Short mmCIF file of C-alpha atoms and ligand atoms in Angstrom, two decimals:
data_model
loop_
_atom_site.label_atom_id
_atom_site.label_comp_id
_atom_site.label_asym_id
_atom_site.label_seq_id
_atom_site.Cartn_x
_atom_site.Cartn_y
_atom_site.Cartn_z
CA UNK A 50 -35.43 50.40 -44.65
CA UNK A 51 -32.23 50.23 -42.50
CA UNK A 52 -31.06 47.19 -40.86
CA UNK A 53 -28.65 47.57 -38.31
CA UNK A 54 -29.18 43.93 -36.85
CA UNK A 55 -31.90 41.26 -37.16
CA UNK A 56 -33.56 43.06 -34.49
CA UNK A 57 -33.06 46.73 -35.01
CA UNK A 58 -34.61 46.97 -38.41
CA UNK A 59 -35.96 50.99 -39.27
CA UNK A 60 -38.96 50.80 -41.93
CA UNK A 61 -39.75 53.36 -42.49
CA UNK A 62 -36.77 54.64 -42.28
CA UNK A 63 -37.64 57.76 -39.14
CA UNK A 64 -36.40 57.52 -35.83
CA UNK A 65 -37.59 59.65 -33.06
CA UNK A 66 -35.15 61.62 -31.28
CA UNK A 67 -33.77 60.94 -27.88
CA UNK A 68 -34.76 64.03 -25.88
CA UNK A 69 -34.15 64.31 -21.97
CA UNK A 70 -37.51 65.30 -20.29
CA UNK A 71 -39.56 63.60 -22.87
CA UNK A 72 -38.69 60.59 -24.92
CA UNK A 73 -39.62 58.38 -21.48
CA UNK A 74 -41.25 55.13 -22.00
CA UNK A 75 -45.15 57.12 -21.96
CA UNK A 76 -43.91 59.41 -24.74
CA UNK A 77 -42.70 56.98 -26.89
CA UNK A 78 -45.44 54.68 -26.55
CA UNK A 79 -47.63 57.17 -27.87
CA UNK A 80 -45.13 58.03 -30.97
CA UNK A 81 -45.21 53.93 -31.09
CA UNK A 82 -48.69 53.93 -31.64
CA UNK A 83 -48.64 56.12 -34.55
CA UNK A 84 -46.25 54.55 -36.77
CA UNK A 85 -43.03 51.89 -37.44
CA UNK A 86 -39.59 53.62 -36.56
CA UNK A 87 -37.23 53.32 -34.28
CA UNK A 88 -38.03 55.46 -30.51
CA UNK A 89 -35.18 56.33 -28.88
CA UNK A 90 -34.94 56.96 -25.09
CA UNK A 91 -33.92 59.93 -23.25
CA UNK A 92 -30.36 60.22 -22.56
CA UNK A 93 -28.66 57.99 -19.78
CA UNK A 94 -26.15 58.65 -18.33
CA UNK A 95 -23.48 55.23 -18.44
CA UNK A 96 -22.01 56.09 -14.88
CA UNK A 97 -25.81 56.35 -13.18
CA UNK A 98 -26.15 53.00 -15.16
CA UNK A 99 -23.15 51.05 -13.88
CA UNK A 100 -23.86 52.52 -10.20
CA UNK A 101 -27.90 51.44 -10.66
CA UNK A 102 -28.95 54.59 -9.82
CA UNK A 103 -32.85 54.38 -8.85
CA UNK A 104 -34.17 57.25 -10.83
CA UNK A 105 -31.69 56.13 -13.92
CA UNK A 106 -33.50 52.42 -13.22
CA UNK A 107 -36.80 53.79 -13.84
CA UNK A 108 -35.40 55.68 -16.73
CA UNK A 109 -34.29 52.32 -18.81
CA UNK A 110 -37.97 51.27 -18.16
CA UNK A 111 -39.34 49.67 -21.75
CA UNK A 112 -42.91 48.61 -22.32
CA UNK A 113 -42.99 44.53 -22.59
CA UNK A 114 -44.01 45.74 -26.18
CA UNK A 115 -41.33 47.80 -26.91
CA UNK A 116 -39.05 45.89 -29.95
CA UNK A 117 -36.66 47.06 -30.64
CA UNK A 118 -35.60 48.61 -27.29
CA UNK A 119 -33.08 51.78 -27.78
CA UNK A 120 -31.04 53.32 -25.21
CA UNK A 121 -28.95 56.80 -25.46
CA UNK A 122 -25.77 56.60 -23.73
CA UNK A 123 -23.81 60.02 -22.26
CA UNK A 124 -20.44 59.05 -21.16
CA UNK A 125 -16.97 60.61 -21.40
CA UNK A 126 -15.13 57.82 -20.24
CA UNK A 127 -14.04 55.03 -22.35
CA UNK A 128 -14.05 52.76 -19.14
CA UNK A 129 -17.56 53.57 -17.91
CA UNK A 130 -19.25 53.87 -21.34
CA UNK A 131 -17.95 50.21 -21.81
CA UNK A 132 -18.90 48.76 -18.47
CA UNK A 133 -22.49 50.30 -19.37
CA UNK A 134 -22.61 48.80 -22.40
CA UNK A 135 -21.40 45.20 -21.47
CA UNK A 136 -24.15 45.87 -18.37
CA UNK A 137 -26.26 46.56 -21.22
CA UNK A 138 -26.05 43.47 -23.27
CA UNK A 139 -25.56 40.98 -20.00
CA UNK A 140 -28.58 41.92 -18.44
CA UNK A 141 -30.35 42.25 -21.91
CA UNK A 142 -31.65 45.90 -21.26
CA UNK A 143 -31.74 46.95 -24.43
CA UNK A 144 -31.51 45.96 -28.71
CA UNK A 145 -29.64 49.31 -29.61
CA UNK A 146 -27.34 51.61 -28.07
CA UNK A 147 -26.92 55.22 -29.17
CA UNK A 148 -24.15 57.43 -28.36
CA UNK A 149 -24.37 60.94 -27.56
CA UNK A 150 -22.14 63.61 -28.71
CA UNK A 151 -24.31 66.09 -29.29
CA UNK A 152 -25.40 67.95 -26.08
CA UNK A 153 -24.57 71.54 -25.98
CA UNK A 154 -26.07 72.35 -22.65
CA UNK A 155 -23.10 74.98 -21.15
CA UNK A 156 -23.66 72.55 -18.12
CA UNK A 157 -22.24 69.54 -19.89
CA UNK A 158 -19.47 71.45 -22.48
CA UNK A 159 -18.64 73.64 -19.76
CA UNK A 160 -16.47 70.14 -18.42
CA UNK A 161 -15.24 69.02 -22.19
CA UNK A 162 -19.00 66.96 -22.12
CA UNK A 163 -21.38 66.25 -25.04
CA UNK A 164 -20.82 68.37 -28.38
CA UNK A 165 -17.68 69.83 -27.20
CA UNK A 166 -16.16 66.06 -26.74
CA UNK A 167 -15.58 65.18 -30.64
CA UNK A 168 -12.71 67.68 -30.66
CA UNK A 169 -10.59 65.51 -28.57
CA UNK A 170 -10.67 63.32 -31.28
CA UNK A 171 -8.46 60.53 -30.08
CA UNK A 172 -11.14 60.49 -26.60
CA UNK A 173 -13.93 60.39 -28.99
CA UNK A 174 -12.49 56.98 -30.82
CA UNK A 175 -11.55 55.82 -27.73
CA UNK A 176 -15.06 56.35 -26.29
CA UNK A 177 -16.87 54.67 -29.09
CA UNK A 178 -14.32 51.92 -29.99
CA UNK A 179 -14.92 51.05 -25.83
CA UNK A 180 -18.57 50.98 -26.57
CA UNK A 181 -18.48 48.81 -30.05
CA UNK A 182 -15.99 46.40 -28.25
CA UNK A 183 -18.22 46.16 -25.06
CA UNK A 184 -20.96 45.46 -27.49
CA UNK A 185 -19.21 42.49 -29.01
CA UNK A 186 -21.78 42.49 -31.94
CA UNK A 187 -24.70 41.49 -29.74
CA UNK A 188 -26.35 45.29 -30.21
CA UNK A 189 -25.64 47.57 -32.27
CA UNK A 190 -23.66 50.82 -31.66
CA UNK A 191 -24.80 54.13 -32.88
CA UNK A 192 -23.59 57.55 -32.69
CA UNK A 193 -24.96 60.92 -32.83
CA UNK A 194 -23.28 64.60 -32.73
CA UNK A 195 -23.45 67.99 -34.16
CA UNK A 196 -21.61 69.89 -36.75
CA UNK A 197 -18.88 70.97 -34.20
CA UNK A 198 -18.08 73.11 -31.29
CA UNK A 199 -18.61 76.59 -33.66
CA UNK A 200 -17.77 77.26 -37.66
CA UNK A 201 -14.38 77.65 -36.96
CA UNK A 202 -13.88 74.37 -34.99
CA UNK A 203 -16.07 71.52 -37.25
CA UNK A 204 -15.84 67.84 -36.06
CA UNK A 205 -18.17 66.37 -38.04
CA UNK A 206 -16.45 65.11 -40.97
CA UNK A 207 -13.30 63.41 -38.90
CA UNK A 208 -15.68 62.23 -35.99
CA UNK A 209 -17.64 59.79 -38.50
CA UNK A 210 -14.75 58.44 -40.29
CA UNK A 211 -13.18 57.35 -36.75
CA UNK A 212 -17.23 55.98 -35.52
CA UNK A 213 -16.78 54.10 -38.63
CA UNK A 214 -13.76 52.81 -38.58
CA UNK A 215 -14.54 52.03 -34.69
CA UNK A 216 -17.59 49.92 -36.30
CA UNK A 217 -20.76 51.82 -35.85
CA UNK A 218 -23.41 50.92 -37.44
CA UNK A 219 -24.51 54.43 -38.27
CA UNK A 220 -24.00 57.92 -37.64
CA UNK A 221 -26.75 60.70 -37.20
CA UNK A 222 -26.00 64.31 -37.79
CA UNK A 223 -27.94 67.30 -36.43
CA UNK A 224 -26.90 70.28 -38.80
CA UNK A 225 -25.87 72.68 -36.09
CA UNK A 226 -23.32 73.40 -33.99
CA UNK A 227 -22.84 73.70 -30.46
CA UNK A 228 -22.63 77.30 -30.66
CA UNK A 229 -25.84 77.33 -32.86
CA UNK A 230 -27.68 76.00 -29.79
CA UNK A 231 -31.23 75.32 -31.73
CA UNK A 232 -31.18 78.98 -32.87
CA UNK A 233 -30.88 80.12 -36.68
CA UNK A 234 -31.79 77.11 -39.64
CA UNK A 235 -30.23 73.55 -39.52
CA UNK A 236 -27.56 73.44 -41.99
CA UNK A 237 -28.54 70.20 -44.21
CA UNK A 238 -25.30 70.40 -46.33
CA UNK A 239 -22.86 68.11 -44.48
CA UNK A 240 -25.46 65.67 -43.79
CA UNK A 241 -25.36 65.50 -47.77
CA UNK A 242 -21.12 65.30 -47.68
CA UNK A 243 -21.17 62.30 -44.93
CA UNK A 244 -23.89 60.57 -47.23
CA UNK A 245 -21.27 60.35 -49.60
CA UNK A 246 -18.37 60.04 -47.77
CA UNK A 247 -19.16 57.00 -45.54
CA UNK A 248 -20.28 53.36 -46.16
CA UNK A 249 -22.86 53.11 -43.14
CA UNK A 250 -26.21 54.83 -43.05
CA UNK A 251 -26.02 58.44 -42.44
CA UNK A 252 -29.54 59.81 -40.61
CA UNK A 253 -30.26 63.79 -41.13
CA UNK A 254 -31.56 65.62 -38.28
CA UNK A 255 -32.32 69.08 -37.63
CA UNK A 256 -35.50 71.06 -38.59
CA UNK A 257 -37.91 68.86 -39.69
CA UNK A 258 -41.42 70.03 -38.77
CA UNK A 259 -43.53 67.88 -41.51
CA UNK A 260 -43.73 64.56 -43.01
CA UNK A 261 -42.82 66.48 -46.11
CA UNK A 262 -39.57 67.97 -44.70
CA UNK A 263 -38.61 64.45 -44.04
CA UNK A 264 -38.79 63.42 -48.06
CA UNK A 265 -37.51 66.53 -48.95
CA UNK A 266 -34.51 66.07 -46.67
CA UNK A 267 -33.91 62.31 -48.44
CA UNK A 268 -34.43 63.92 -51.45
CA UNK A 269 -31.54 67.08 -50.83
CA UNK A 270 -29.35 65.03 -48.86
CA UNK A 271 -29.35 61.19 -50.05
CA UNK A 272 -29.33 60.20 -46.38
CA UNK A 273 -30.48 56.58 -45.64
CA UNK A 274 -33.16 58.45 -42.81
CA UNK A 275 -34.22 60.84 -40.55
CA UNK A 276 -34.31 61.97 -36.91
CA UNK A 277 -37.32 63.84 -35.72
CA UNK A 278 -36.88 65.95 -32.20
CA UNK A 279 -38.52 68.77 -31.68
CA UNK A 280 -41.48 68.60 -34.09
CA UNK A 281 -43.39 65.68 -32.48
CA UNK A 282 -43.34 68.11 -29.55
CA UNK A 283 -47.47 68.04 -28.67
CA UNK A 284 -47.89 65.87 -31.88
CA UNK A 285 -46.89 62.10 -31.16
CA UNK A 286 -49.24 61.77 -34.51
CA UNK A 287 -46.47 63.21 -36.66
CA UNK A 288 -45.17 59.53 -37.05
CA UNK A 289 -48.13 58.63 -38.62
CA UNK A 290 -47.85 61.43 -41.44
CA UNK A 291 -43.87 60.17 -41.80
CA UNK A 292 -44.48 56.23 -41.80
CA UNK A 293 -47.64 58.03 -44.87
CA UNK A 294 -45.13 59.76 -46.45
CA UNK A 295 -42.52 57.45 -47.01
CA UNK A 296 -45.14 55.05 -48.18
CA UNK A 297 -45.64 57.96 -50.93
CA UNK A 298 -49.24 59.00 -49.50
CA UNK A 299 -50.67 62.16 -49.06
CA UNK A 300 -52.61 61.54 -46.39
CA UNK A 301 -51.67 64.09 -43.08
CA UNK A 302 -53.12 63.75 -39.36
CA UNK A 303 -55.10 67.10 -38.79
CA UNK A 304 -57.03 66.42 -35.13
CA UNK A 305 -59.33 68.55 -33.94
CA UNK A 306 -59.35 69.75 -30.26
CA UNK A 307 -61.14 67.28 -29.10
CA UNK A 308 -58.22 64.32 -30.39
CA UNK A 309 -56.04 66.49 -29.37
CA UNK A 310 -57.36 66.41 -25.45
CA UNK A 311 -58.17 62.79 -25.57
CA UNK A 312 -54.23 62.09 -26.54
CA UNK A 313 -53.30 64.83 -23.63
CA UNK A 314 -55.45 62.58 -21.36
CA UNK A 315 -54.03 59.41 -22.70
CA UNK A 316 -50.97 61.08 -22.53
CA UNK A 317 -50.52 62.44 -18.57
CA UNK A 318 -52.54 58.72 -17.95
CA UNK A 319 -49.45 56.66 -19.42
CA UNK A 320 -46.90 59.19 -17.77
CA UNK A 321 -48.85 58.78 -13.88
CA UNK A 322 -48.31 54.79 -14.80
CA UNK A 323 -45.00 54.90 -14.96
CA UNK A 324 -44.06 57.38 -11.98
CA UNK A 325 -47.04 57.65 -10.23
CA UNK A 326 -49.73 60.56 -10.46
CA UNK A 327 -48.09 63.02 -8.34
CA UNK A 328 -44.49 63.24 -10.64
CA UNK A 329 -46.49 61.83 -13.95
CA UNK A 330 -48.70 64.90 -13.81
CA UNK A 331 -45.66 67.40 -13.17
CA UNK A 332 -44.04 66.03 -16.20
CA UNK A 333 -47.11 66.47 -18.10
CA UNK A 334 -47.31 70.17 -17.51
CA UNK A 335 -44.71 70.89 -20.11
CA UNK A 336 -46.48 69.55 -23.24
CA UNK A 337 -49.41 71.55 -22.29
CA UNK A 338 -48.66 74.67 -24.75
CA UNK A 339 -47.57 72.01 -27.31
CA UNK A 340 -50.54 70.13 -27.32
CA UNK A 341 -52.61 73.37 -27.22
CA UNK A 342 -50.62 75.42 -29.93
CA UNK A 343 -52.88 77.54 -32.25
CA UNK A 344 -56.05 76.23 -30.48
CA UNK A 345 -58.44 78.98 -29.56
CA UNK A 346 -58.18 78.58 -25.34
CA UNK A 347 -58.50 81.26 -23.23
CA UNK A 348 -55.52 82.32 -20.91
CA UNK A 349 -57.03 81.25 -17.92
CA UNK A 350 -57.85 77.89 -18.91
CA UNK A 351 -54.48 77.93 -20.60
CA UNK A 352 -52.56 78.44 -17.86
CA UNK A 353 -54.57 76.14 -15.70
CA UNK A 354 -54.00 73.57 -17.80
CA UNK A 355 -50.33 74.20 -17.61
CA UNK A 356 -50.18 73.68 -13.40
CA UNK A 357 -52.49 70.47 -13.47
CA UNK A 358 -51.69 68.34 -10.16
CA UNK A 359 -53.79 65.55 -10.66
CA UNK A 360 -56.00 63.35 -13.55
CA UNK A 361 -59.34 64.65 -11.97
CA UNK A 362 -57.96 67.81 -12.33
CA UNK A 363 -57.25 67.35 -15.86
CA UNK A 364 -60.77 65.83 -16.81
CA UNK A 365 -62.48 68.71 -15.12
CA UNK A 366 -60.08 71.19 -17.22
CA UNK A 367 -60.38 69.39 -20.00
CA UNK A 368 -63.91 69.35 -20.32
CA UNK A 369 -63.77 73.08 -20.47
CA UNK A 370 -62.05 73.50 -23.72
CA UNK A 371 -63.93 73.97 -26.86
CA UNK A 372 -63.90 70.87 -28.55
CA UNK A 373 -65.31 70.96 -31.85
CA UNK A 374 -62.29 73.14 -32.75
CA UNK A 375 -60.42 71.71 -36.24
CA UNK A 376 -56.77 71.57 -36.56
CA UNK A 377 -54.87 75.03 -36.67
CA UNK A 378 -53.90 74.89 -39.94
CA UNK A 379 -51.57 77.73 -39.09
CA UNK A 380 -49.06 76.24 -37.01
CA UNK A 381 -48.17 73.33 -39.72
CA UNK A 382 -44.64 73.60 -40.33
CA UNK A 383 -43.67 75.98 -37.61
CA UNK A 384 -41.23 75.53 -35.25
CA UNK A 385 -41.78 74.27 -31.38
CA UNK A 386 -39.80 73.94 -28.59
CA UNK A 387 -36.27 75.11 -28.00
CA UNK A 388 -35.26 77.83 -30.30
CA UNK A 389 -32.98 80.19 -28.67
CA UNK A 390 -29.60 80.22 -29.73
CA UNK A 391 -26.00 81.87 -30.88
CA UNK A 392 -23.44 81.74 -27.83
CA UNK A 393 -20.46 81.45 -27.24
CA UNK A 394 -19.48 77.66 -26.49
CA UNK A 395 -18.79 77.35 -22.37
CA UNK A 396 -15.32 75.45 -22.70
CA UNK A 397 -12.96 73.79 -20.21
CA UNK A 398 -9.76 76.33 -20.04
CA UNK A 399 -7.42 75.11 -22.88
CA UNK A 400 -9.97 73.04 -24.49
CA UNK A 401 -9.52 73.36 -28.23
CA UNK A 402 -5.30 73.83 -27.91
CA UNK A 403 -5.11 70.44 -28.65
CA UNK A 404 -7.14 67.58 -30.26
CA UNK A 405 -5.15 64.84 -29.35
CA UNK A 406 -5.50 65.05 -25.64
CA UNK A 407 -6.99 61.52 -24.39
CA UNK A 408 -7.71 62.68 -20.65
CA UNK A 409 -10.86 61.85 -19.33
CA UNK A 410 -12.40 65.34 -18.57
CA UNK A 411 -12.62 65.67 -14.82
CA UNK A 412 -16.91 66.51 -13.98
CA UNK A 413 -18.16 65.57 -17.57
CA UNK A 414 -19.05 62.69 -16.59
CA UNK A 415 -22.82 63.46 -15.28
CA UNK A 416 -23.69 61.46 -11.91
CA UNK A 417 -27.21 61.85 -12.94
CA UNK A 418 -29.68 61.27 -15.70
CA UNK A 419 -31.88 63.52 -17.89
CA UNK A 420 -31.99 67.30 -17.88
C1 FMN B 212 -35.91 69.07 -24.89
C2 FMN B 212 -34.81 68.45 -25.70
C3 FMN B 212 -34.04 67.45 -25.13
C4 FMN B 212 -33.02 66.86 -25.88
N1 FMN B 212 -32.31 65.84 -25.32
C5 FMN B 212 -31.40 65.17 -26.07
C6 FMN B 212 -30.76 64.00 -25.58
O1 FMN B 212 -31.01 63.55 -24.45
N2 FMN B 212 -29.86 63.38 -26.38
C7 FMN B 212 -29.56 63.86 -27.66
O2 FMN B 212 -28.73 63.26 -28.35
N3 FMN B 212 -30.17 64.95 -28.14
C8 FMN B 212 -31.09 65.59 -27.39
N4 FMN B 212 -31.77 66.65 -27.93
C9 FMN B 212 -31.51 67.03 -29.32
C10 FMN B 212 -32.47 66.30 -30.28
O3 FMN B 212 -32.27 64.90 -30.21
C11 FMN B 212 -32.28 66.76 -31.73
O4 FMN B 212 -30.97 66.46 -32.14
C12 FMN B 212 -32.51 68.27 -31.89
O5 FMN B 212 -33.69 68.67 -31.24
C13 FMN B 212 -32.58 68.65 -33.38
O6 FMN B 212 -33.62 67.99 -34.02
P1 FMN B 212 -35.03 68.75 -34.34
O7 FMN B 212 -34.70 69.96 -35.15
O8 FMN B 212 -35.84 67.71 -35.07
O9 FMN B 212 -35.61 69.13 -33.02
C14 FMN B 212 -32.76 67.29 -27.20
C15 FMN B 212 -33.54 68.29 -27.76
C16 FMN B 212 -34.57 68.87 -27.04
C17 FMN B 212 -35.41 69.93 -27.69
#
């Protein structure tokens, strides 16, 4: 259990990952469902928030259910990510606030965004002491980054000794750098050194596919928790095999097709709710081929499936799959989603010359949120 305030309490101790596209408020209610945690929105971006961008509005949306409620902030300026914050806590939108440092879309490091930010080290403090201040203990601030830009340019240690000094409550650390993209294995070994080098809860995160990655990655690293992204891709039910594990049971969610369709119904259903049927259905599309992974359906039907415009549409496709399928034992510990990686890092011109540089980098700051 991890208690970062009397109303952001993690037991077990898995949080979901925020994940633009998909951690929306019909994503994470079905994780919800499944297990205790904490569920972590997509990322928003804090200037969309202090301008009340509509689409950013409907972004911040949390079921009336929803405790606690936990919001991912983007910003590169210590200004806006503070206004955002202090809009955060006076109009009560949300229990916890997460900070992201990790993004290594070339879109975003490209302009000195995301992963490529903790280099300027004295921007990054400023950034997060801006956010802890605007917070004025009322929610806790979290933050969570990579390894570094690339090998040769690391960030990790430094970064969370100024977050906690700056008075986060915890840090989370996905074991690659930018440069690794989501390619190659997560490297689980400095998620081990800032277990032991800070006071606050340190959270692993990178490469865990199964409940029993999660213990093994308590076990390996002696962090306080984990962070689950891509492996509750097309399995919200995962969180029910992590809050199992870390209850020390064996038992493991294995659906057959025919789970598996009524959670893709219940699924694009909850996602038309929240931005109507037209948009909720073109969101859906994407966790088609996770949902369907290893599942013996034709290509057709596949691919139908995968350009579904409507919910009638869906029932009728639907009903055509081959329900009494079981589980695909096969695909149990494989990876899903994103995988591609080993680039060069897309820099601002002169970026890593100096750390100390506290300018605001000029188009980092995204006007919209998502992607
Ligand atoms: C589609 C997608 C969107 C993501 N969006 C975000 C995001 O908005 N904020 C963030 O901090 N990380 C984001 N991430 C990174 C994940 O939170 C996580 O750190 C990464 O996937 C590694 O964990 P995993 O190996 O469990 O997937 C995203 C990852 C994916 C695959």
């Amino acid at each position: 259990m991890i208690r970062l305030s009397a109303k952001v309490i993690i037991d077990p101790p898995v949080v979901l990952a925020p994940m633009a596209g998909i951690t929306n408020v019909a994503f994470r209610r079905l994780c919800r469902e499944h297990g205790a945690g904490l569920y972590v929105s997509e990322m928003i971006t804090s200037r969309a928030l202090v301008e009340r961008n509509p689409k950013t509005m409907r972004l911040i949306r949390f079921d009336p259910d929803e405790r606690p409620r936990s919001l991912q902030l983007y910003g590169v300026d210590p200004d806006v990510v503070s206004a955002a914050v202090r809009m955060i806590v006076e109009d009560d939108l949300a229990d916890h606030v997460d900070l992201n440092f990790g993004c290594p879309v070339p879109k975003v490091t490209r302009k000195g965004g995301g992963a490529a930010l903790p280099w300027r080290m004295a921007l990054f403090a400023a950034i997060v002491r801006a956010a802890v201040r605007a917070a004025d203990g009322a929610v806790p601030v979290t933050v969570k980054m990579r390894l570094g830009v690339d090998r040769q340019h690391l960030t990790y240690r430094e970064a969370a000794l100024r977050a906690q000094d700056a008075g986060v409550a915890l840090v989370a650390l996905h074991g690659r750098t930018a440069a690794d993209f989501y390619g190659g294995e997560a490297d689980w070994a400095p998620i081990a050194e800032l277990a032991g080098l800070l006071d606050i809860p340190v959270l692993g995160n990178g490469d865990i596919w199964e409940a029993d990655d999660a213990l093994r990655m308590v076990r390996e690293t002696g962090c306080a928790g984990v962070v689950i992204g891509r492996g509750c891709l097309g399995r919200p039910w995962l969180f029910a095999d992590l809050a199992a594990a870390f209850a020390g049971r064996d038992d493991r969610c294995l659906p057959g097709l025919g789970e598996v369709a009524a959670t893709m119904r219940r699924h694009a259903a909850l996602l038309a709710d929240w931005v109507g049927e037209d948009t909720g259905l073109r969101e859906f599309r994407k966790h088609v081929p996770w949902y369907l992974k290893g599942f013996g359906v034709g290509s057709e039907l596949r691919a139908a499936l995968a350009i579904v415009g409507g919910l009638a549409e869906l029932d009728d496709r639907l009903g055509k799959l081959e329900v009494d399928q079981p589980f695909p034992y096969e695909v149990l510990g494989r990876p899903r989603g994103r995988t591609g990686g080993g680039r060069p890092v897309a820099l601002p011109e002169g970026w890593l010359a100096s750390q100390d540089d506290c300018g605001v980098p000029h188009g980092a700051e995204l006007a919209d949120s998502g992607g």
